[in-house]
Structures are given as structure tokens and as C-alpha cells.
Amino acid sequence: MDKQQIDILVMAGGWVIDAGHQPQLTNNRWSIGQDIKHAIMESGLARELQGERSVAYRCDVMTRIELLTEQDNRIKAGTARCIEETQRRYLLTAETKDFGVINARMQF
């Protein structure tokens, strides 16, 4: 498969460095998933979920996360789903136009 989307791999808030002290790269659906997770964090929506006790408000924020995800032109419209696994862990799934399904887990 052609590597069309290439990015530096970020885990736990920092770059993943290889044995040669160079940033490790990620590509295609992994890169898209990473971009979407960063967009959610930068939008403030992840912060709104932290410690929120109202089920109705959490559902509203999850819908807003799905809408934000579908604004990415690499995602097929109508495929984003944000699921609350626990009150502190969420799973976002969406189908990319070219690389299949992405799964992005957010934990607070």
C-alpha cells in the first residue's frame, strides 16, 4: 500500500524516538487517526469530557467529537462513532476514504 499520509508518531504526548534518536514515522490510517486525536484535544472537547458527570452532556460532547471527525476530508461522511467504554475511556471509530477503519482510544 502506498504511504500517502506520513507523520511523526506521537505517543503519551511526545515523539517516539528510534534507536538512532530519530523520530519514528507513522503513515496512512494511523497518521489520520493521530491527526484526529490531536484535533479533538486542540478543540477542547476532550477536556469537556474529563470528570463530567452528566450523561446527557457527555453524549452531547461525543456527538460533537463525531461531527469534528467527519469534517476531516479523509473520513467518509456518516461513519464516525464515539462510544463511551467507561466514564474515563472513549473509543472513536471512523472509516477513511482510502485506508479502511480507524480506531482512536481516548483515556483520561
Short mmCIF file of C-alpha atoms in Angstrom, two decimals:
data_model
loop_
_atom_site.label_atom_id
_atom_site.label_comp_id
_atom_site.label_asym_id
_atom_site.label_seq_id
_atom_site.Cartn_x
_atom_site.Cartn_y
_atom_site.Cartn_z
CA MET A 1 0.00 0.00 0.00
CA ASP A 2 1.28 3.45 -0.90
CA LYS A 3 2.22 5.70 2.02
CA GLN A 4 0.23 8.84 1.22
CA GLN A 5 -0.23 10.24 4.74
CA ILE A 6 3.07 10.39 6.66
CA ASP A 7 3.56 11.89 10.11
CA ILE A 8 5.81 11.66 13.16
CA LEU A 9 4.47 9.09 15.63
CA VAL A 10 3.30 10.68 18.89
CA MET A 11 2.56 8.61 22.00
CA ALA A 12 1.94 9.80 25.56
CA GLY A 13 2.34 13.41 24.44
CA GLY A 14 5.80 13.03 22.90
CA TRP A 15 7.57 11.84 19.78
CA VAL A 16 8.55 8.19 19.61
CA ILE A 17 12.30 8.04 19.01
CA ASP A 18 14.08 5.09 17.34
CA ALA A 19 17.44 3.58 18.29
CA GLY A 20 19.23 6.20 16.17
CA HIS A 21 17.50 9.02 18.11
CA GLN A 22 15.38 9.89 15.09
CA PRO A 23 11.61 10.42 15.22
CA GLN A 24 9.69 7.29 14.24
CA LEU A 25 7.19 7.77 11.42
CA THR A 26 3.62 6.58 11.03
CA ASN A 27 1.52 6.53 7.90
CA ASN A 28 -1.90 6.29 6.27
CA ARG A 29 -4.77 5.40 8.62
CA TRP A 30 -2.54 5.56 11.71
CA SER A 31 -1.50 9.07 10.73
CA ILE A 32 -5.11 10.10 10.10
CA GLY A 33 -6.19 8.68 13.47
CA GLN A 34 -3.39 10.57 15.19
CA ASP A 35 -4.38 13.81 13.42
CA ILE A 36 -7.99 13.39 14.54
CA LYS A 37 -7.00 12.72 18.16
CA HIS A 38 -4.91 15.90 18.11
CA ALA A 39 -7.82 17.87 16.59
CA ILE A 40 -10.09 16.65 19.39
CA MET A 41 -7.56 17.68 22.04
CA GLU A 42 -6.95 21.07 20.41
CA SER A 43 -10.71 21.74 20.12
CA GLY A 44 -11.14 21.39 23.89
CA LEU A 45 -13.73 18.62 23.52
CA ALA A 46 -11.55 16.06 25.31
CA ARG A 47 -11.23 18.46 28.24
CA GLU A 48 -15.01 18.83 28.36
CA LEU A 49 -15.37 15.07 28.91
CA GLN A 50 -12.88 14.94 31.77
CA GLY A 51 -14.71 14.43 35.03
CA GLU A 52 -18.10 15.27 33.50
CA ARG A 53 -20.83 13.53 35.49
CA SER A 54 -23.85 14.41 33.35
CA VAL A 55 -24.66 11.57 30.95
CA ALA A 56 -26.62 13.92 28.69
CA TYR A 57 -23.71 16.37 28.45
CA ARG A 58 -21.20 13.56 27.74
CA CYS A 59 -23.48 12.35 24.92
CA ASP A 60 -23.60 15.88 23.51
CA VAL A 61 -19.80 16.15 23.57
CA MET A 62 -19.44 12.72 21.93
CA THR A 63 -21.74 13.89 19.12
CA ARG A 64 -19.60 17.00 18.69
CA ILE A 65 -16.50 14.77 18.50
CA GLU A 66 -18.15 12.72 15.74
CA LEU A 67 -19.01 15.90 13.82
CA LEU A 68 -15.46 17.22 14.21
CA THR A 69 -14.08 13.90 12.97
CA GLU A 70 -16.27 13.99 9.88
CA GLN A 71 -15.00 17.47 9.00
CA ASP A 72 -11.71 15.80 8.02
CA ASN A 73 -11.92 15.30 4.25
CA ARG A 74 -10.13 11.93 4.56
CA ILE A 75 -13.09 10.47 6.51
CA LYS A 76 -16.26 9.08 4.89
CA ALA A 77 -19.31 11.09 5.94
CA GLY A 78 -21.62 9.39 8.42
CA THR A 79 -19.09 6.81 9.63
CA ALA A 80 -17.73 8.42 12.82
CA ARG A 81 -18.88 6.86 16.10
CA CYS A 82 -17.76 7.85 19.58
CA ILE A 83 -18.51 5.20 22.19
CA GLU A 84 -18.14 5.56 25.94
CA GLU A 85 -16.40 2.40 27.13
CA THR A 86 -16.14 3.72 30.69
CA GLN A 87 -16.61 7.20 32.12
CA ARG A 88 -12.87 7.74 31.62
CA ARG A 89 -12.30 5.88 28.33
CA TYR A 90 -13.81 6.53 24.88
CA LEU A 91 -13.42 4.77 21.54
CA LEU A 92 -13.73 6.72 18.31
CA THR A 93 -14.16 4.76 15.08
CA ALA A 94 -14.49 6.12 11.56
CA GLU A 95 -13.93 4.89 8.04
CA THR A 96 -11.31 6.61 5.94
CA LYS A 97 -11.86 7.10 2.22
CA ASP A 98 -8.67 5.26 1.25
CA PHE A 99 -7.29 3.23 4.17
CA GLY A 100 -10.13 1.46 5.99
CA VAL A 101 -11.35 1.92 9.54
CA ILE A 102 -9.50 3.88 12.20
CA ASN A 103 -9.88 3.28 15.93
CA ALA A 104 -8.73 6.01 18.26
CA ARG A 105 -8.94 5.44 22.01
CA MET A 106 -9.02 8.40 24.39
CA GLN A 107 -8.45 7.87 28.09
CA PHE A 108 -8.49 10.42 30.88
#
